[in-house]
Coordinates of C-alpha atoms in Angstrom, one line a residue:
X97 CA 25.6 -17.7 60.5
X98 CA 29.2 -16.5 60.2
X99 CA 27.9 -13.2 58.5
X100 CA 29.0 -10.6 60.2
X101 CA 31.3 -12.1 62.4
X102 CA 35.0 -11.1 63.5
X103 CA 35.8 -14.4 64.4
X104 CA 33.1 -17.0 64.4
X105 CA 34.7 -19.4 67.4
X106 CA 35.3 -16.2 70.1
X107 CA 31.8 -14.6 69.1
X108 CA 30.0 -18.2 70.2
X109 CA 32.1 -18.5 73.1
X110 CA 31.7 -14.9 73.9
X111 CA 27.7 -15.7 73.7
X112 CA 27.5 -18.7 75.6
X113 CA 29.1 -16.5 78.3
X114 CA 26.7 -13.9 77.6
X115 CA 24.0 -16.8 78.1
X116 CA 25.2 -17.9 81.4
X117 CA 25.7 -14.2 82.8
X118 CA 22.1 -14.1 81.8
X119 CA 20.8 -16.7 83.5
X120 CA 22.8 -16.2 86.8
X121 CA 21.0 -12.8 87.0
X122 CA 17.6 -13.8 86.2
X123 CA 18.0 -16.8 88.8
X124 CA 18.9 -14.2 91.7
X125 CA 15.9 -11.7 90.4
X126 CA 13.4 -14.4 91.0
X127 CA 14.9 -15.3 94.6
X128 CA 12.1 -14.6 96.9
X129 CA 14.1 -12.0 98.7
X130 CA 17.2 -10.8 95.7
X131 CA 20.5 -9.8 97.8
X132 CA 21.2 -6.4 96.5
X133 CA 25.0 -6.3 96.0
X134 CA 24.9 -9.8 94.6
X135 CA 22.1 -8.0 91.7
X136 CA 24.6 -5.4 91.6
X137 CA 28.0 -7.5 90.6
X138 CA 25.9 -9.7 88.6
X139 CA 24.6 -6.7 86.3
X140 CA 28.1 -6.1 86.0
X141 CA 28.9 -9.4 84.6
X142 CA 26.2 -9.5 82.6
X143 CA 27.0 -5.7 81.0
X144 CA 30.6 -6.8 80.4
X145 CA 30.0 -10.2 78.6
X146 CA 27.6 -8.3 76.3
X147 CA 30.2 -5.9 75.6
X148 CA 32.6 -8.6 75.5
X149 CA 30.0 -10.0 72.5
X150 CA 29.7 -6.7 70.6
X151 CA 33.4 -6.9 70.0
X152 CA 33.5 -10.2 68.0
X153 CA 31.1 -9.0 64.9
X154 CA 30.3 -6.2 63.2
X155 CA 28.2 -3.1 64.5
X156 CA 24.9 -1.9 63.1
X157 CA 22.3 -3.8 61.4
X158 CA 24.4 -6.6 59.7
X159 CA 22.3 -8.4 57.3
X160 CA 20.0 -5.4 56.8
X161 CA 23.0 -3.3 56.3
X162 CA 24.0 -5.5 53.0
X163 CA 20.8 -5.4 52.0
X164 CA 20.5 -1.8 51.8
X165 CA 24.0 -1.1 50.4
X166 CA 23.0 -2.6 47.5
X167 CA 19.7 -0.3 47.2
X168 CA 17.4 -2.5 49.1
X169 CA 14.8 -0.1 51.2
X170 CA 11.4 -1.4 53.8
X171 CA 13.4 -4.1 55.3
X172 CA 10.8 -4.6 58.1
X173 CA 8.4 -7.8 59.7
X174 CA 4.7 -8.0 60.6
X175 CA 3.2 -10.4 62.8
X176 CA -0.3 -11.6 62.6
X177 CA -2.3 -14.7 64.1
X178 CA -1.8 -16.8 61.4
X179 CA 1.9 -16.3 60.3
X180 CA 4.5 -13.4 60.7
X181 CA 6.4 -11.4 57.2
X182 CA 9.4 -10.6 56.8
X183 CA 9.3 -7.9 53.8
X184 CA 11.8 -6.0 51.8
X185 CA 12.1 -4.0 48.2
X186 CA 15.1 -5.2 46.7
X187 CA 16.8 -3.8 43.3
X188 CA 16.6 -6.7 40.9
X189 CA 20.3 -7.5 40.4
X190 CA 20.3 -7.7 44.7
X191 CA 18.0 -10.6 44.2
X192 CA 20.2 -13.3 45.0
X193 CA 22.0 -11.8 47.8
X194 CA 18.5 -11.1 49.6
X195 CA 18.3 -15.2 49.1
X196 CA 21.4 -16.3 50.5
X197 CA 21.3 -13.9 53.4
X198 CA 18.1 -15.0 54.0
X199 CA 19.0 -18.4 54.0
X200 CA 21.8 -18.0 56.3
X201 CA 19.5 -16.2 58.6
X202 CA 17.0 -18.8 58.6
X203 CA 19.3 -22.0 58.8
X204 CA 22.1 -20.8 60.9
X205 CA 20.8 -18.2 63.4
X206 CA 22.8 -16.3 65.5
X207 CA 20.6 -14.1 67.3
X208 CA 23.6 -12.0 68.7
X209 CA 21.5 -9.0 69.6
X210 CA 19.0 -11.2 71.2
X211 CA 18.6 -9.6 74.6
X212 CA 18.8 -5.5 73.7
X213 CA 16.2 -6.7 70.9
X214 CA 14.0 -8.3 73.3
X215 CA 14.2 -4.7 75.3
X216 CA 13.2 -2.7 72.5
X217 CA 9.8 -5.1 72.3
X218 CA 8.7 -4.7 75.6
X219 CA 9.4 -1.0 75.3
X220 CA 7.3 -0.8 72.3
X221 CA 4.3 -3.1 73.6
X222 CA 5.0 -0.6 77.0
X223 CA 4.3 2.6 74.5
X224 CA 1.2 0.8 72.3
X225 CA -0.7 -0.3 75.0
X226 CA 0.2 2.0 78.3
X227 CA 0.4 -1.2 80.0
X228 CA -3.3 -1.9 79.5
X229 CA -5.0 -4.5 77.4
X230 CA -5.9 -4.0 74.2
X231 CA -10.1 -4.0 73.0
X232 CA -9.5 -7.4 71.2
X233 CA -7.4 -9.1 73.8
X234 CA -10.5 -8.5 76.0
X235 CA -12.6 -9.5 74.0
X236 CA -11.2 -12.5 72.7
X237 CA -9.9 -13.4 76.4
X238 CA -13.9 -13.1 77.2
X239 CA -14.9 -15.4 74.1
X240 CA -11.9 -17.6 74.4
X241 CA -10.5 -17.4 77.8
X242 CA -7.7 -19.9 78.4
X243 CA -7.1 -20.5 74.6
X244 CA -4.0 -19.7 72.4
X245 CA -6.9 -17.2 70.6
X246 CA -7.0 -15.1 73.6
X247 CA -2.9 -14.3 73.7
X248 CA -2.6 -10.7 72.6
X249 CA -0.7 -10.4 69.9
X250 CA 2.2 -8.8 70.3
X251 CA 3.2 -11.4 73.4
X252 CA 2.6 -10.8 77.6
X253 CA 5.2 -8.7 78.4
X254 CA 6.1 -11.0 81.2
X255 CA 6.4 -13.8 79.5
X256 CA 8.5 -11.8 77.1
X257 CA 11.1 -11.1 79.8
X258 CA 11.3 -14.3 80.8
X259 CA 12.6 -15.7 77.5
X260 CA 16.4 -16.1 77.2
X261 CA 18.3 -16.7 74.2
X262 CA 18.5 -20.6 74.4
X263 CA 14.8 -20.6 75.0
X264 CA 14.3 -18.4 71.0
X265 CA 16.7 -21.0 69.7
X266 CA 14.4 -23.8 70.9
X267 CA 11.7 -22.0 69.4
X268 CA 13.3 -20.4 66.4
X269 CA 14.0 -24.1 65.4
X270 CA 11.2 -26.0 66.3
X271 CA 9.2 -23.4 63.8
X272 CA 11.3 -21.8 61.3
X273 CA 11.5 -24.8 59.7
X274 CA 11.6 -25.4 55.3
X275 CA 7.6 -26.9 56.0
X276 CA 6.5 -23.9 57.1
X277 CA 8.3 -21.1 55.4
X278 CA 6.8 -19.6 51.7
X279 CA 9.2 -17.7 49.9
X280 CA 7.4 -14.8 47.2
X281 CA 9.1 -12.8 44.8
X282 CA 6.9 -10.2 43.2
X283 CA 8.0 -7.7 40.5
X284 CA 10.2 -7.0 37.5
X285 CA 12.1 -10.4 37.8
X286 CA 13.1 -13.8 35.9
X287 CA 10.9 -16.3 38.0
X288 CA 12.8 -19.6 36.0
X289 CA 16.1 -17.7 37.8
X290 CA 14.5 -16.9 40.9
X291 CA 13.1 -20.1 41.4
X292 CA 16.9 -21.6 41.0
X293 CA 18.3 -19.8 43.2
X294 CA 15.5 -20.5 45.9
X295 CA 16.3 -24.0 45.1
X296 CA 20.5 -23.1 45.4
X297 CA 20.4 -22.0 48.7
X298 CA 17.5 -24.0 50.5
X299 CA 16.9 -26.9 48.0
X300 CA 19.0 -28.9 50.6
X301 CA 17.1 -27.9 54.2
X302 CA 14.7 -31.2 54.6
X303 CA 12.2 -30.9 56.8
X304 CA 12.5 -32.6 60.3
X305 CA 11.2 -35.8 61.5
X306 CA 7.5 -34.6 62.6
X307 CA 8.0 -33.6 66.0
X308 CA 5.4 -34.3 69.3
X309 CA 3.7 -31.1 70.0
X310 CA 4.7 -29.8 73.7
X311 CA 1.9 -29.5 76.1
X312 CA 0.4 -26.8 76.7
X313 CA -1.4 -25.4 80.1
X314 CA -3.6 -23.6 76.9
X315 CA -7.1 -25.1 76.2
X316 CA -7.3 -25.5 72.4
X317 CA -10.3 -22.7 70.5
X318 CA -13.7 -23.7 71.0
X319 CA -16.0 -22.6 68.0
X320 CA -18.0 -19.8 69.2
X321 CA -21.6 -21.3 68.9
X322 CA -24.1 -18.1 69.0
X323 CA -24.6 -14.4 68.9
X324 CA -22.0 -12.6 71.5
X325 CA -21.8 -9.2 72.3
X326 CA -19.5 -7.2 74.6
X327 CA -19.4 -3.6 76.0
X328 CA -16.6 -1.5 76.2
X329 CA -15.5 2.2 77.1
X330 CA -13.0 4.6 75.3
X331 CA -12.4 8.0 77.4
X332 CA -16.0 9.2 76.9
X333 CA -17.6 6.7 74.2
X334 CA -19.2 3.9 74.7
X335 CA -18.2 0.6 72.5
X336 CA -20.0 -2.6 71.5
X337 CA -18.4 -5.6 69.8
X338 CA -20.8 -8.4 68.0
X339 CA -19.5 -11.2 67.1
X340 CA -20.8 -14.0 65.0
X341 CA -20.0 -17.4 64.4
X342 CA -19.2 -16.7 60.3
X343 CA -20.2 -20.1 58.7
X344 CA -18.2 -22.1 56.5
X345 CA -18.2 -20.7 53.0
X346 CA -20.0 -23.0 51.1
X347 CA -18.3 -21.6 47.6
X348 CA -15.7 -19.7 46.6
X349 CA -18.5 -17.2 45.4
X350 CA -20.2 -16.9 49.2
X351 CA -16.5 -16.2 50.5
X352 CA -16.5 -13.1 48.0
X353 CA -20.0 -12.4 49.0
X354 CA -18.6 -11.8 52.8
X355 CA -16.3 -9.3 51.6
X356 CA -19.0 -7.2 50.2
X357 CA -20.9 -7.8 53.3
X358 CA -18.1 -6.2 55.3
X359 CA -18.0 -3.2 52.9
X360 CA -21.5 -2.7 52.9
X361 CA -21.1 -2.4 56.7
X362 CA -18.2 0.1 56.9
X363 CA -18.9 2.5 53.8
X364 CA -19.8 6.0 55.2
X365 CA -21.7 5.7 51.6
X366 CA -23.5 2.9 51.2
X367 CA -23.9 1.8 54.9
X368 CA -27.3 1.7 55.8
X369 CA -26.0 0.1 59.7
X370 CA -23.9 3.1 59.6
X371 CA -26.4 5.6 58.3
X372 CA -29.2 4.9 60.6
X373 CA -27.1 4.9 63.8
X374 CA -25.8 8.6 62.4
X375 CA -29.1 9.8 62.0
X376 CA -30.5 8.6 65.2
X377 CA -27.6 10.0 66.6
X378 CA -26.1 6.7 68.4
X379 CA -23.0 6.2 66.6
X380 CA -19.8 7.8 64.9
X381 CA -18.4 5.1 63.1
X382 CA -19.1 0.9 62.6
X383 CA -16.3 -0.9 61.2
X384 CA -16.9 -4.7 60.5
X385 CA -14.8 -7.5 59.8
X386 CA -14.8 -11.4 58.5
X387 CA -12.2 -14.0 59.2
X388 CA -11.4 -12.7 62.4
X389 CA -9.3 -12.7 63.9
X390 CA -7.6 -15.9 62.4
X391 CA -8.1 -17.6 59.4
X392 CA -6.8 -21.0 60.6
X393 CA -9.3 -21.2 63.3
X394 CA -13.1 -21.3 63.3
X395 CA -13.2 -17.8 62.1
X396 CA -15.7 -14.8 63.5
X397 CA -17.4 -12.0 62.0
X398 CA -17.1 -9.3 64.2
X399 CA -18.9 -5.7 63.7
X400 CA -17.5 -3.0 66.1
X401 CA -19.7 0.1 66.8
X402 CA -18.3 2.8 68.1
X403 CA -21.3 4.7 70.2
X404 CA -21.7 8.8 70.5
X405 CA -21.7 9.9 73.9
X406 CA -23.9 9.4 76.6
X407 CA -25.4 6.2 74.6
X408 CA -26.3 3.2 76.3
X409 CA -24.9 0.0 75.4
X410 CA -27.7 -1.4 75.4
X411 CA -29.9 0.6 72.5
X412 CA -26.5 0.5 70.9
X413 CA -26.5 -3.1 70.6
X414 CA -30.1 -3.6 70.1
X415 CA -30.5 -1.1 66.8
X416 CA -27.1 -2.6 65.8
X417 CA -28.5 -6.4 65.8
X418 CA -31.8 -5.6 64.1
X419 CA -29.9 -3.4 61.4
X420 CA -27.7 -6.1 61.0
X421 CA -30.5 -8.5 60.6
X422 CA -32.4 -6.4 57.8
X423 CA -29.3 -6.4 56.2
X424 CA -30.1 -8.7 53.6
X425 CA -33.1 -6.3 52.2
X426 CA -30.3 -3.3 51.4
X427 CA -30.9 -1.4 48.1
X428 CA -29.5 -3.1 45.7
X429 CA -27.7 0.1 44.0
X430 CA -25.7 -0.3 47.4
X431 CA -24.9 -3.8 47.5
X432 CA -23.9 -3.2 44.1
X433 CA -21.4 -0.3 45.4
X434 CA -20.1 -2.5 48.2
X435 CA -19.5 -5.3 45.1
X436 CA -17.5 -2.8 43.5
X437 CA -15.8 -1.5 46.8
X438 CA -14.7 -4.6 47.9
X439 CA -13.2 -5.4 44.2
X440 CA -11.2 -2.1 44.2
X441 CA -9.8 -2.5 47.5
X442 CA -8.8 -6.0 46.4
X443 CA -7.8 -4.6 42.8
X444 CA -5.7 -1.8 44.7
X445 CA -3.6 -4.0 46.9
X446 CA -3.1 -6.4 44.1
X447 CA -1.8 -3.7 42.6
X448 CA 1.1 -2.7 45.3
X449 CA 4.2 -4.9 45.0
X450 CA 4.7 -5.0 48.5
X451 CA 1.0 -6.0 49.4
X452 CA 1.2 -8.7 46.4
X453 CA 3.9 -10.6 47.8
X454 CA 3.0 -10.7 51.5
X455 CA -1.2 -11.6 50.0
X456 CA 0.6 -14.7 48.0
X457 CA 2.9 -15.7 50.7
X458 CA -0.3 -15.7 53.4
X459 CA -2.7 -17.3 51.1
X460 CA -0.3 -20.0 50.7
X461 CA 0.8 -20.6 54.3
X462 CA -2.6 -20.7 55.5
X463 CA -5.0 -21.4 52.8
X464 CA -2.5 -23.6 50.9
X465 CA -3.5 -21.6 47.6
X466 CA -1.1 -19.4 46.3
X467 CA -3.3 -17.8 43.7
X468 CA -6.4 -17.3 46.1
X469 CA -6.2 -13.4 45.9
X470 CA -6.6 -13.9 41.8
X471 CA -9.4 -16.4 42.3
X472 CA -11.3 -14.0 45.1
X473 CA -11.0 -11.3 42.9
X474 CA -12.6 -13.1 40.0
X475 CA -15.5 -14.0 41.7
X476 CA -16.1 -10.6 42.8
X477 CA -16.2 -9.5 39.3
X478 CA -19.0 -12.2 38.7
X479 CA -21.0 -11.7 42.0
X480 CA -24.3 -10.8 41.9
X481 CA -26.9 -8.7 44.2
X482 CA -28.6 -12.2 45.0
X483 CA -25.8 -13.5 46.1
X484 CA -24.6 -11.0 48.8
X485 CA -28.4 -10.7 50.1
X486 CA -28.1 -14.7 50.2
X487 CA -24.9 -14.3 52.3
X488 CA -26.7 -11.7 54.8
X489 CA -29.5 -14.0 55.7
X490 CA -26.9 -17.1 56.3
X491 CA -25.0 -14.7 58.6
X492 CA -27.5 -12.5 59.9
X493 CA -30.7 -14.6 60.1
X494 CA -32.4 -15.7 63.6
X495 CA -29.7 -13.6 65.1
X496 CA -31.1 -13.9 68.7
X497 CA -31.7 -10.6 70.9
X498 CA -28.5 -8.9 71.9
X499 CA -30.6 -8.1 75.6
X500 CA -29.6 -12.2 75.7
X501 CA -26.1 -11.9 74.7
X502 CA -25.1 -8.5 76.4
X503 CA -23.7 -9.7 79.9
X504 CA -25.4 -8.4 82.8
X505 CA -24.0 -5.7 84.7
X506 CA -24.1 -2.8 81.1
X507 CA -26.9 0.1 81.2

């Protein structure tokens, strides 16, 4: 995009150079013995053709920087494992300039501050994580080793650095593509408008020719086939993961009936996982959920139990499993309270314009239903007690003995 520019010709010359100074440095760092005054000068090319850059466009945060003179606010993005958001609240008279600047992001990027951005990702992975893995990247690389599932999230820091500007091009436009973007607009607007201008400034991007997927030294995600559980540590508490092969739902209404499951698990309330683990003194706090950790793939649910001091991970696991199999035979003023939860928690981020938007968008881009939120919801409002127990024993049933699952080697 030209936005922003000082002179659109210098600033991609000035950026090619940039790209070159790049890759003459990183070339010399992976020598297997780097000569230290060559490093030196070409740091010193490389800090004076970014410089060189900064002069050809504007400073600050260019697109954002529109956006919020004209009363915009939350410009920010989120990353899952199904898709990644890109989110903003935008006055609506600012409507169509959010549109076109999106647009020109999206079909002609730039990426001018590509390498100080990638610096200030690896120093926030660097201050998330300490450096360490994460409790689901080792879990998921035990379940899935080798597979795209088992990538933690935020990206391997090394293969972070390695990426140079040309490579995110190659990326950016292999997958920012018109097929897989959804644009939603929630809130005090005229949707007829809206839609026009959507179809103003992006009716015209086609879709590519359907491209050969690149290889990938990744195996694709098997479907986990049985009960597995995994044992953990925090600083002095000991932590066991389940996770279950979640079935297919066979109705809209059994999906619903999942989402009560998981609130039946978590509530402090209504818990009775939770409840009996406090009172025999094994556990603080038990925090399931469905769908995870992707909803493309054969999806998991996963109950996390996070054990009192001094417990074993063993008893942990084994009370855990058998509450989890009696599940089914909860009161049913409790399932009825989980119902509810699960609709007001639904209800409540329905409710936020923010949440609305980036729930359509999602739903969508992976579900291919745009109004699944407002269907889910609906069939929470019908579900039944029978139809959550029903749920339990599909899930929960025949769960075989965690002493099986637990790998050897945990007390």
């Amino acid at each position: 995009t030209t936005v922003g520019s000082l002179d659109p010709k210098a600033e991609a010359a000035a950026l090619d150079e940039l790209d070159r100074a790049y890759a003459a440095l990183d070339r010399e760092k992976r020598q297997p013995e780097p000569n230290t005054d060559t490093l030196v000068a070409l740091n010193a090319r490389f800090d004076q053709a970014r410089q060189n850059a900064q002069r050809t466009c504007e400073t600050g945060e260019i697109l954002g920087g529109r956006l919020e003179a004209r009363g915009a606010v939350g410009l920010n993005a989120s990353t899952t494992v199904d898709s990644t958001h890109f989110f903003s609240w935008v006055p609506t008279d600012g409507i169509e300039l959010w549109i076109s600047l999106e647009a020109e992001r999206l079909r002609h990027p730039v990426l001018r501050r590509f390498y100080s951005e990638r610096n200030v990702v690896l120093r926030e992975i660097a201050g998330l994580t300490g450096g360490k893995p994460t409790l689901q990247q080792l879990l998921l690389s035990e379940l899935f080793p080798g597979s795209p599932m088992a990538q933690p999230l935020a990206g391997d820091p090394e293969q972070i650095a390695a990426i140079d500007r040309p490579a995110a091009f190659e990326y950016f436009r292999r997958y920012y593509r018109p097929e897989n973007i959804v644009i939603a607009i929630v809130g005090n607007v005229d949707a007829d408008k809206a839609y026009r201008l959507c179809d103003r400034y992006f009716g015209d991007w086609k879709p590519d020719a359907p491209r050969q997927p690149r290889p990938s030294p990744r195996q694709p995600v098997p479907p986990l086939e049985k009960l597995a559980v995994r044992a953990f540590n925090s600083i002095r508490n000991p932590i066991v993961v389940i996770a279950l092969p979640q079935p297919p739902a066979a109705t809209p209404r059994e999906a619903a009936a999942f989402d009560a499951l998981v609130e039946l698990i978590n509530s402090e309330d209504l818990s009775p996982v939770a409840r009996v683990l406090e009172e025999q003194s094994l556990a603080r706090r038990v925090d399931a959920a469905a769908d995870y950790p992707s909803q493309k793939q054969t999806p998991i649910f996963r109950v996390q139990v996070f054990g009192n001091p001094g417990v074993p991970h063993r008893r942990l696991a084994e009370e855990t499993v058998s509450l989890l199999e009696n599940i089914d035979r909860a009161e049913a003023e409790d399932i009825q309270g989980a119902i509810l939860a699960a609709e007001i928690r639904l209800a409540g981020q329905m409710d936020d314009v923010p949440t609305l938007a980036s729930l359509l968008a999602s739903s969508q881009a992976v579900r291919g239903n745009w109004n699944l939120p407002v269907e889910r919801l609906e069939q929470l409002r019908r579900l039944q007690t029978a139809d959550v127990r029903a749920a339990a024993r599909r899930l929960f049933g025949g769960i075989s003995p965690p002493t099986a699952a637990l790998p050897e080697g945990h007390p």
